[in-house]
Coordinates of C-alpha atoms and ligand atoms in Angstrom, one line a residue:
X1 CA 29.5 30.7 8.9
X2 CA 32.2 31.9 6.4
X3 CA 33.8 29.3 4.6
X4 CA 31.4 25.9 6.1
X5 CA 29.7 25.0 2.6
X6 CA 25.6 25.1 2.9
X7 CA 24.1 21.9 3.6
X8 CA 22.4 20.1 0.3
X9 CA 19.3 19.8 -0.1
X10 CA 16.8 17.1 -1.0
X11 CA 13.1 17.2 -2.3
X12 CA 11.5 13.9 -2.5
X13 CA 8.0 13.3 -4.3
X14 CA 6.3 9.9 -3.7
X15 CA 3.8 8.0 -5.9
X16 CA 2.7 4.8 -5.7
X17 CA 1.9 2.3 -3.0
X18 CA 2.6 2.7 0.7
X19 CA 6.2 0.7 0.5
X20 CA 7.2 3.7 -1.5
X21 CA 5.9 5.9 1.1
X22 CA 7.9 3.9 3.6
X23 CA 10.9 3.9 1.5
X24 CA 11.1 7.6 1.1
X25 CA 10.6 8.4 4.9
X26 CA 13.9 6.0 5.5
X27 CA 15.7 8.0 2.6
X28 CA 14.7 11.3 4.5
X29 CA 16.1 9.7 7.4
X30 CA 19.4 8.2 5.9
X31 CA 20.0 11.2 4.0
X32 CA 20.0 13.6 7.3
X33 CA 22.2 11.3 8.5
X34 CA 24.8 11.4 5.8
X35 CA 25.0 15.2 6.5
X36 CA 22.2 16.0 3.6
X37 CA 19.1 18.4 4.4
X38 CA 15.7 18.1 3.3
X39 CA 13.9 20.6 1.6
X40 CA 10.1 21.6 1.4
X41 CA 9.9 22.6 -2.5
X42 CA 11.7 21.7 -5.2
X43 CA 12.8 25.3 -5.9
X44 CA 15.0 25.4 -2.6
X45 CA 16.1 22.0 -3.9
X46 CA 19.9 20.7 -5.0
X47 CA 18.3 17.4 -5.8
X48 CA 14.9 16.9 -7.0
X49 CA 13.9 13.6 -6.9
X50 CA 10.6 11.5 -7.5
X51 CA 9.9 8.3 -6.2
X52 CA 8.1 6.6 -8.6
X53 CA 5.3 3.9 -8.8
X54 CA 5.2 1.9 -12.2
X55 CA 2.5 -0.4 -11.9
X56 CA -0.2 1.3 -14.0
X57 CA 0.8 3.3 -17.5
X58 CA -1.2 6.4 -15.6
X59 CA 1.3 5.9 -12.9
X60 CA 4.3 6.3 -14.2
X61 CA 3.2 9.0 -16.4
X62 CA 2.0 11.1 -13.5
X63 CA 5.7 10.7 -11.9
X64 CA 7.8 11.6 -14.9
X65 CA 5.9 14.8 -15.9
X66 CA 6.6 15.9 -12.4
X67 CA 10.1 15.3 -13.0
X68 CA 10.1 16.8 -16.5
X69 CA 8.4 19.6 -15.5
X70 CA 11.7 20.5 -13.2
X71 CA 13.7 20.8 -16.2
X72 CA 14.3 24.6 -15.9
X73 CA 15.6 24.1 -12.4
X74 CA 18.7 22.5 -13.7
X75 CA 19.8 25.2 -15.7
X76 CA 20.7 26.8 -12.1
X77 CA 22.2 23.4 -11.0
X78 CA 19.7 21.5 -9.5
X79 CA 20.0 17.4 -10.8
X80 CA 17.2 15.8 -11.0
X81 CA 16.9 12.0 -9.9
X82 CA 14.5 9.3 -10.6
X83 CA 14.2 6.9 -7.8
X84 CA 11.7 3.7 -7.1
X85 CA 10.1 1.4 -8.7
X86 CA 10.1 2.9 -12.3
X87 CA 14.0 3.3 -11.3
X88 CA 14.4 -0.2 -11.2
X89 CA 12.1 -1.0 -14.1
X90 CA 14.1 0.8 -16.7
X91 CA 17.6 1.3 -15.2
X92 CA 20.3 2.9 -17.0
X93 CA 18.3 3.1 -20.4
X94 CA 15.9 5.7 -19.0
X95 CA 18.9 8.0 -19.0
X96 CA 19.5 7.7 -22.7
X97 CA 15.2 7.9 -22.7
X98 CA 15.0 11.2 -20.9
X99 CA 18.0 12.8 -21.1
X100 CA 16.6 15.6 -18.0
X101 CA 17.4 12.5 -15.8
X102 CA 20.9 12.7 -13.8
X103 CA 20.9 9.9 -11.4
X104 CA 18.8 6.8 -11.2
X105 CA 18.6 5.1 -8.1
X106 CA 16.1 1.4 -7.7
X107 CA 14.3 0.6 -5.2
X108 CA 16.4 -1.5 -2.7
X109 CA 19.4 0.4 -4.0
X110 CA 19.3 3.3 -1.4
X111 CA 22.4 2.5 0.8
X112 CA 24.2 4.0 -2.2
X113 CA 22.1 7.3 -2.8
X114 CA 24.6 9.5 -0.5
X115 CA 27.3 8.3 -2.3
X116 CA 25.7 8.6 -6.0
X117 CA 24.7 12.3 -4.7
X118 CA 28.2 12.9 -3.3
X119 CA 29.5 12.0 -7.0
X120 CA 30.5 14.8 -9.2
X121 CA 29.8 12.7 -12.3
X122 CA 26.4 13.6 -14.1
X123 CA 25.4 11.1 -14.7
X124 CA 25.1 7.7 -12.3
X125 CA 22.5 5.0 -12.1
X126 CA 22.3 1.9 -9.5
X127 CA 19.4 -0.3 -10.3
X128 CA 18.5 -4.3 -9.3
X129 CA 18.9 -6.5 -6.8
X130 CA 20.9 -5.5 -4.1
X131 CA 22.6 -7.2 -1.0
X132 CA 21.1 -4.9 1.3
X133 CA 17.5 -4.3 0.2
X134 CA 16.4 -3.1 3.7
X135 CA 17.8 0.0 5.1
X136 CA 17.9 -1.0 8.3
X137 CA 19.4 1.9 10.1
X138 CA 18.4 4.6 11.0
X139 CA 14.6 4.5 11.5
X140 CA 11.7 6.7 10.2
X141 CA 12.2 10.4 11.3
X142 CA 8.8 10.1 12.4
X143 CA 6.7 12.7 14.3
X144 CA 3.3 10.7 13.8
X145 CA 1.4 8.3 16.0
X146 CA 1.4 5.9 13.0
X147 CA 4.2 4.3 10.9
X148 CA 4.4 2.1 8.3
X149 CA 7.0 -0.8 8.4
X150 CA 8.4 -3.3 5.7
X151 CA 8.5 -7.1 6.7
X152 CA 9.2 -8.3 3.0
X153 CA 10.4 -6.8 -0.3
X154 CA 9.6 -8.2 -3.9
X155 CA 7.3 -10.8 -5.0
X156 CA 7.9 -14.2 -7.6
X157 CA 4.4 -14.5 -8.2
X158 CA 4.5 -13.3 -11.6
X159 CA 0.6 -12.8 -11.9
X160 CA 0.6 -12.2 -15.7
X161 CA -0.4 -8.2 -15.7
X162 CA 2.0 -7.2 -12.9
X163 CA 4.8 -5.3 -13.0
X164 CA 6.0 -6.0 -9.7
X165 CA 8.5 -8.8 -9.8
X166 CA 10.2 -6.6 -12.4
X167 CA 10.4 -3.7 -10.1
X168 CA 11.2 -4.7 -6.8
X169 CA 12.9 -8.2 -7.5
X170 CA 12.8 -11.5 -5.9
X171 CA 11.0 -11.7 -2.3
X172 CA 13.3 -11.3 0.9
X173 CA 12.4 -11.6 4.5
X174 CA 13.7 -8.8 6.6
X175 CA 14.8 -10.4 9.7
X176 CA 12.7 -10.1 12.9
X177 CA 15.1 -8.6 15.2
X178 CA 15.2 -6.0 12.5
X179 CA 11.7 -5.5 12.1
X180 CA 11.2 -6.2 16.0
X181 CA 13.8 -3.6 17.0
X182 CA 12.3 -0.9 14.4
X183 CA 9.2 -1.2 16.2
X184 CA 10.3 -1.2 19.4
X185 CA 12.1 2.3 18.3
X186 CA 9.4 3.9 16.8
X187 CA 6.7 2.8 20.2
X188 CA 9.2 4.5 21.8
X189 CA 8.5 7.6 20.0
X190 CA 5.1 7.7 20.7
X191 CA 4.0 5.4 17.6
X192 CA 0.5 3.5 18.3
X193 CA -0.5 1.8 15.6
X194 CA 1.9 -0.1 12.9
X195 CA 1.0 -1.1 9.6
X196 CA 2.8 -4.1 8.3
X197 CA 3.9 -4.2 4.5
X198 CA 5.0 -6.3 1.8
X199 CA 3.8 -7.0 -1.9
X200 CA 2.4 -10.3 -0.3
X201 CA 3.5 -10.2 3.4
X202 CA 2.2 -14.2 3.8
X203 CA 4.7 -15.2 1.8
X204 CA 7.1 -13.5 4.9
X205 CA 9.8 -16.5 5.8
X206 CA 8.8 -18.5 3.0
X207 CA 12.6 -17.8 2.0
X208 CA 13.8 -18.5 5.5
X209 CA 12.5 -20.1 9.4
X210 CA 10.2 -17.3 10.6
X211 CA 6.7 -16.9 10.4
X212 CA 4.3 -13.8 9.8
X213 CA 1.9 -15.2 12.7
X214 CA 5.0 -15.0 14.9
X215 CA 5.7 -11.8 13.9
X216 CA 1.9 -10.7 14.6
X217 CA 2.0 -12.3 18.0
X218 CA 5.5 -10.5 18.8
X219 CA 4.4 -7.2 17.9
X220 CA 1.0 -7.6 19.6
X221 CA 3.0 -7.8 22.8
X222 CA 5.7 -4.6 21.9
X223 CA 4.3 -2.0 24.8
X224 CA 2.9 0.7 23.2
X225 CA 1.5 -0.6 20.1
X226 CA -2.4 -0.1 20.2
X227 CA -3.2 -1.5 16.7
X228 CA -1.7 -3.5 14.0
X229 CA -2.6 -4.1 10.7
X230 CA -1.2 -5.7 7.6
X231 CA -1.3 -5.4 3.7
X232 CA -0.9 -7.1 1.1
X233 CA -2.1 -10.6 1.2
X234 CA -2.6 -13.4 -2.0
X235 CA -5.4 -15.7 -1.2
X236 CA -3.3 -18.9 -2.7
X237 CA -1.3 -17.8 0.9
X238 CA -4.3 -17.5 3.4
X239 CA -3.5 -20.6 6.4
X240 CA -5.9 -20.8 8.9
X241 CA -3.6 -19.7 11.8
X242 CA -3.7 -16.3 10.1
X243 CA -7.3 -15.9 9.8
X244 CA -7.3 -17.0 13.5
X245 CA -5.5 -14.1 14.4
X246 CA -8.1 -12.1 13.7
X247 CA -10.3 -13.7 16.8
X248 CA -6.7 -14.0 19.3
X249 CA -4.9 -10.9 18.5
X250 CA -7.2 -7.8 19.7
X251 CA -4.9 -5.0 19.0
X252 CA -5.2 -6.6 14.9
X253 CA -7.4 -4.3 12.8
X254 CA -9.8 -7.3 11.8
X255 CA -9.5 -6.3 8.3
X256 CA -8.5 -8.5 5.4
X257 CA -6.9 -6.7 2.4
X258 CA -7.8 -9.8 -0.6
X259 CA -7.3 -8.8 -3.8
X260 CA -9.5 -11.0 -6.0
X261 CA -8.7 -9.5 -9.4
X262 CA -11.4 -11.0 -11.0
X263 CA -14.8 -13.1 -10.9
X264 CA -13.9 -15.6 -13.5
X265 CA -11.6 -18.7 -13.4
X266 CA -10.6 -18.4 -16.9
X267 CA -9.5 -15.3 -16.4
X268 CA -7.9 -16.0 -12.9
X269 CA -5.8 -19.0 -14.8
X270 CA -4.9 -16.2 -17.5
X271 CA -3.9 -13.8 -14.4
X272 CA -1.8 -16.3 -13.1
X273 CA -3.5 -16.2 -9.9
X274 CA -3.6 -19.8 -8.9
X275 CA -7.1 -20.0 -6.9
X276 CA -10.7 -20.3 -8.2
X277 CA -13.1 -18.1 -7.5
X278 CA -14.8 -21.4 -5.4
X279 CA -11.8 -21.2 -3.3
X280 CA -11.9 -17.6 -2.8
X281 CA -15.1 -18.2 -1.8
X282 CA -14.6 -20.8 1.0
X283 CA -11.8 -18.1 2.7
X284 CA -14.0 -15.9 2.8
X285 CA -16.6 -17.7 4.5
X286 CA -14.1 -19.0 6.8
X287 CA -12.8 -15.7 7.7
X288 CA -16.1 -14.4 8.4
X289 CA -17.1 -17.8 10.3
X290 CA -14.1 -16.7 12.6
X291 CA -14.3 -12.9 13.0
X292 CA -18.2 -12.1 12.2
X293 CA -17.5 -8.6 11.7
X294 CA -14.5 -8.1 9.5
X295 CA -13.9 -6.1 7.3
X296 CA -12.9 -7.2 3.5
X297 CA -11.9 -5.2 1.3
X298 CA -10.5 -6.1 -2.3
X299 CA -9.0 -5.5 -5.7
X300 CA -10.7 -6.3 -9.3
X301 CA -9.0 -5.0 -12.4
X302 CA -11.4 -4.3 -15.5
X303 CA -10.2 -5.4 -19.0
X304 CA -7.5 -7.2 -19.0
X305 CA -6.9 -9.0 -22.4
X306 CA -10.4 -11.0 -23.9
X307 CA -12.5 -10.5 -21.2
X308 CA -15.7 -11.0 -22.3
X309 CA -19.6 -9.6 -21.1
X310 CA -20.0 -13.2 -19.3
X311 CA -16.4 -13.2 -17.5
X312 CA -17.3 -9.2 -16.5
X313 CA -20.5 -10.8 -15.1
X314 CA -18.7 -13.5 -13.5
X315 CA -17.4 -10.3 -11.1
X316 CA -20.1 -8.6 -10.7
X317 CA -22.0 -11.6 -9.5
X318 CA -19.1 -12.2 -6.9
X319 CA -18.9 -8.9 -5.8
X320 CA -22.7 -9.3 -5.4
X321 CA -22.6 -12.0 -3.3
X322 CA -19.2 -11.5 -1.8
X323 CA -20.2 -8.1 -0.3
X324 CA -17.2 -6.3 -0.1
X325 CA -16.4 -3.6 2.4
X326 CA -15.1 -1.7 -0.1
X327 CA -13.5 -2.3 -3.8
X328 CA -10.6 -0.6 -5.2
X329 CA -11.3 -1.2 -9.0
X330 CA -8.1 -0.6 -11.9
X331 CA -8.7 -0.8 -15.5
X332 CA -6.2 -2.9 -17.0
X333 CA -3.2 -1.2 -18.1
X334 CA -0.5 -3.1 -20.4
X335 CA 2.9 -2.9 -18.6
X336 CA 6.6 -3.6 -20.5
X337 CA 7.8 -7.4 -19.8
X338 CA 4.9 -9.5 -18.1
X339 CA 3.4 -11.8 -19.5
X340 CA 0.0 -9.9 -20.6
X341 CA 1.9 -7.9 -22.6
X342 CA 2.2 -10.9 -24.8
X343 CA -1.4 -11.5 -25.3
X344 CA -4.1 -9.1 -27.4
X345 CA -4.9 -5.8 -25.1
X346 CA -8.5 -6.1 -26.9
X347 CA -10.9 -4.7 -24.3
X348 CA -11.6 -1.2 -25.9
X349 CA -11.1 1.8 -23.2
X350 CA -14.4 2.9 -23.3
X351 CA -15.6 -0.7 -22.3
X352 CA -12.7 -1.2 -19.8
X353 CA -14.3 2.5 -18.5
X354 CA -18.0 1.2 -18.7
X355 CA -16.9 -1.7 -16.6
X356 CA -15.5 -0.4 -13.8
X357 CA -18.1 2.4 -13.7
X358 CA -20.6 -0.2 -13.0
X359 CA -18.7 -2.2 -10.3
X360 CA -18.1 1.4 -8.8
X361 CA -21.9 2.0 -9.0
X362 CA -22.6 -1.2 -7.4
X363 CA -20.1 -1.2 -4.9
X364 CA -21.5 2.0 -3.3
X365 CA -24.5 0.5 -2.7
X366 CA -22.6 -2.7 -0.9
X367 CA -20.6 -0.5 1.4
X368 CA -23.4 1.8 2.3
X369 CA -24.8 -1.4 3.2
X370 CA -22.3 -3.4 5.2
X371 CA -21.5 0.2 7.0
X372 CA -25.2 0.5 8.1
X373 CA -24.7 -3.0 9.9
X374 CA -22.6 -1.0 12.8
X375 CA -25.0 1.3 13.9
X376 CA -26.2 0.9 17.3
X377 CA -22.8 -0.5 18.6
X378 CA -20.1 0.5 20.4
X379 CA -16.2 -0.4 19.5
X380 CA -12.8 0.8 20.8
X381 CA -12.1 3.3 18.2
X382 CA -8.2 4.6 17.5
X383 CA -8.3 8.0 17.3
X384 CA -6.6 9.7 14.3
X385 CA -6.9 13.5 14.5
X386 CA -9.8 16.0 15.1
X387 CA -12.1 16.1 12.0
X388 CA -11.8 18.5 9.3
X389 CA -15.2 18.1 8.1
X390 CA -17.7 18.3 10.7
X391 CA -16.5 20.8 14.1
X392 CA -16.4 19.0 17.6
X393 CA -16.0 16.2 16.3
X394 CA -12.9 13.6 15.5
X395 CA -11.5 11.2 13.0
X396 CA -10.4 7.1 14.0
X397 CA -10.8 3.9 13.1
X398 CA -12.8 1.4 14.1
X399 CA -11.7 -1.9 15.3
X400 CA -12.4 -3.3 11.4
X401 CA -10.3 -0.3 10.5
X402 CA -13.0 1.6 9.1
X403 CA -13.1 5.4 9.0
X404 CA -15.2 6.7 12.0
X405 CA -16.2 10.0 12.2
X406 CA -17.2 10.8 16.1
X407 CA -18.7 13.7 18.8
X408 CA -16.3 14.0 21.9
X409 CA -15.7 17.0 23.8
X410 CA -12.0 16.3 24.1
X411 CA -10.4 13.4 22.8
X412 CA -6.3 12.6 22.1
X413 CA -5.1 10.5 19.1
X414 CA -3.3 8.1 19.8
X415 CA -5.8 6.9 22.7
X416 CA -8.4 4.7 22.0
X417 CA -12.2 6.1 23.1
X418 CA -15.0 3.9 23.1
X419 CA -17.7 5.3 20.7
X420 CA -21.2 4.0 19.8
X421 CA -22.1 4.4 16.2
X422 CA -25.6 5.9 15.5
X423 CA -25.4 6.1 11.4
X424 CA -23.8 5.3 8.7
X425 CA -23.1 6.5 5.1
X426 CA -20.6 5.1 2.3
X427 CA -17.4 6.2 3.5
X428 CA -17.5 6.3 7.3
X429 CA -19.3 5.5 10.7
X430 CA -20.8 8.3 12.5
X431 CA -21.2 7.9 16.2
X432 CA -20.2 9.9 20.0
X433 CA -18.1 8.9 22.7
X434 CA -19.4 7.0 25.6
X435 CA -17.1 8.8 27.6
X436 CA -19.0 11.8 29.6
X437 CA -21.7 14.2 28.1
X438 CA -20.9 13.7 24.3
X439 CA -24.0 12.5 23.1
Ligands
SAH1 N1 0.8 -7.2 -4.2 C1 -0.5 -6.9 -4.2 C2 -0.9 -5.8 -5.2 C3 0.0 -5.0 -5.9 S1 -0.5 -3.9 -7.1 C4 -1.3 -8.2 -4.5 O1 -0.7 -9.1 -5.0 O2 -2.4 -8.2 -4.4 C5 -2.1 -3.3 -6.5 C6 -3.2 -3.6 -7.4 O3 -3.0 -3.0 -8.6 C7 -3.4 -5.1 -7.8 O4 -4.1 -5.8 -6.8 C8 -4.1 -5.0 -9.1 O5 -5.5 -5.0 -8.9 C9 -3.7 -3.7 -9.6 N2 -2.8 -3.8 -10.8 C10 -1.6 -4.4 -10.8 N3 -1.1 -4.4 -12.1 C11 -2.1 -3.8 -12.9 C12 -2.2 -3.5 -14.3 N4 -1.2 -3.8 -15.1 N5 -3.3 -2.9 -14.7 C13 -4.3 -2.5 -13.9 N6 -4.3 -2.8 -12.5 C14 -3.2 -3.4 -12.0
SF4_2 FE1 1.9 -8.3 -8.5 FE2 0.9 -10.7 -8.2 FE3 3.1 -10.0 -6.9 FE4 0.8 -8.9 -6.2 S1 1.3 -11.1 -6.0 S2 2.8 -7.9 -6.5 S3 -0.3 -8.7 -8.1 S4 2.9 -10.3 -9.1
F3S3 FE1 3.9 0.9 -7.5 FE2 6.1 -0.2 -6.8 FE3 4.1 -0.1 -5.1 S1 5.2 -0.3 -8.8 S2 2.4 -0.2 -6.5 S3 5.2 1.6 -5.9 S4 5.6 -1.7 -5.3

């Protein structure tokens, strides 16, 4: 229409962990509201922005070369913004740093991103703790049958090679009605399974009177919500009354996301950590005394600063007799301000690479294992989407939230479909739907 101005664009990029995910779905959402549009490529773009992850050097790196690498675009006026967790990390000085940058925005700064967007002024920057860290309206513009949702933001832990803390700032409990009312909104777009985040989510209420179990038992009874899950938890955190949700609460994934970090409790003191691997151990066998079957899954960084061939064994002996469901294994990366950064980053790369190579090696043999453990039964499986990799067949979860791959002549995701498992191989479960003539 003559005279109406077009509608500017945005073009987010995500990196990083699922809160970033989260966090750029509600900055999709806030910005529509605020009268932006969203764009599909950065060339149709007035703002090209990345939502960045800094918790590993690799990270971060990844992030800005996608940024730099739009540097021609603002020759014909696109600005180019840096948003997230890197945002935060650096603030204003990355503008001085990369002088491509126009606007910086942190994490838990994003109630002001219209505004900053809507300023004429090159360059702007809002980073740090904020009043309002949660945006808590509107919800995801989400067309999915899944959705992530924040309970808590920040951590204080401080474990000595995390960045964290310095990124996303001191921990704060979203309020249940919020969180209760978001899910309620986003069951009532067809959303069946929610996925509860925060950088520790058992520390949720620890700065105020609510609970996390209460907030598991609430959700459990939203209508609509088929399954719930929850990541990530510290095992100094792990009360009893949580691992009993695993047994009362069927609609909870009975998966346990633990990181362990590492097998030695030198090395866990160095870390900061504040358990032994002994009482790592006894959660464990609690967990699995209550929920036979669950699934537990971890985190072990390789490297970090003096770890010597006996505290590497230490791991590999506990991931041996652990028997993880699967392992996501980092080599230790030095990051600006913690407290590792102080101490001698003396593990060479190629023996931070070895490492992990073999825990990688091992581990496939574990989860090969603990997958081969299913076949011959049957579970309510949530159904994702039709597979991509095999034809007639579809992709879910099983009730330990591992990835099922199953024969059904019809199916719908979002439903759950009772499926008996017949093999097994690293990654997924392979099985058919009892319903009808699927076998
Ligand atoms: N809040 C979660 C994890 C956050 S980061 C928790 O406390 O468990 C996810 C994983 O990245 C961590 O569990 C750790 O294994 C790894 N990680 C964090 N900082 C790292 C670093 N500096 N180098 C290598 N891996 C790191
Ligand atoms: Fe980082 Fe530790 Fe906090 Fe997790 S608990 S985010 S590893 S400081
Ligand atoms: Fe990365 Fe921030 Fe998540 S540093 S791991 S995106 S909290």
């Amino acid at each position: 229409m003559e005279g109406k101005t077009p509608v500017r664009k945005i073009y987010i990029k995500t990196y990083g962990c699922q809160m970033n995910f989260y966090d750029s779905e509600k900055i999709k959402a806030l910005m529509v509201k605020k009268g932006y549009g969203i764009a599909d490529s950065p060339g149709e773009a007035d703002f090209i922005a990345v939502n960045a992850c800094s918790v590993r050097k690799h990270a971060e790196d990844r992030a800005m070369a996608f940024l730099s690498s739009h540097m021609p675009l603002r020759k014909k006026g696109a600005r180019l913004c840096l948003l997230g967790c890197t945002a935060n990390l650096y603030g204003e000085d990355i503008l001085k740093k990369h002088p491509f940058i126009d606007i910086v925005c942190g994490a838990g700064n994003y109630e002001r991103l219209p505004e900053m967007l809507g300023n004429t002024k090159r360059k702007t920057c809002s980073a740090g703790e904020s009043e309002n860290p949660f945006i808590e309206d509107p919800v995801i513009a989400c067309g999915d049958i899944s959705a992530f949702v924040t309970v808590t933001k920040g951590c204080e832990n401080y474990c000595s090679y995390c960045v964290v803390p310095f990124t996303r700032g001191k921990l704060a409990s979203r309020k249940p009605s919020d969180i209760y009312a978001e899910v309620r909104s986003l069951a009532g777009r067809g959303v069946k399974e929610i996925v509860l985040l925060g950088q520790n989510v058992n520390e949720y209420g620890k700065d105020s009177e609510a609970r996390f179990t209460d907030l598991l038992e609430k959700i459990h009874n939203i209508e609509g919500i088929l399954r719930i899950w929850f990541l990530t938890s510290h095992p100094k955190d792990i009360p009893d009354e949580l691992l009993l949700s695993f047994k009362n609460l069927p609609k909870l994934y009975r998966h346990l996301h633990l990181p362990l970090q590492s097998g030695s409790d030198r090395l866990l003191l160095l870390m900061n950590r504040r358990y032994t691997l002994a009482r790592y151990l006894e959660i464990i066998k609690r967990a699995r005394e209550i929920a036979p079957d669950i699934t537990i899954t971890s985190d072990i960084i390789t490297g970090f600063p003096s770890e010597t061939e006996k505290d590497f064994e230490d791991t590999v002996s506990a991931v041996k007799k652990i028997e993880f469901d699967d392992l996501f294994i980092f080599k230790y990366s030095e990051r600006p301000g913690t407290a590792a950064s102080g101490m001698q980053n003396d593990v060479p790369q190629k023996e931070k690479e070895r490492r992990h190579k073999v825990l990688l090696d091992i581990q496939e043999d574990i989860s090969l294992k603990r997958n081969t453990l299913f076949n011959g039964r049957t579970e309510n499986v949530f159904v994702v989407k039709p597979s991509t990799k095999k034809n007639g067949c579809f992709m879910g979860r099983s009730e330990g939230n591992k990835s099922v791959i199953f024969r059904a002549s019809h199916s719908a995701p979002g439903t759950l479909e009772s499926v008996v498992f017949n093999y097994a191989d690293r990654r997924y479960l392979f099985g058919a739907s009892c319903g009808g003539n699927d076998k």
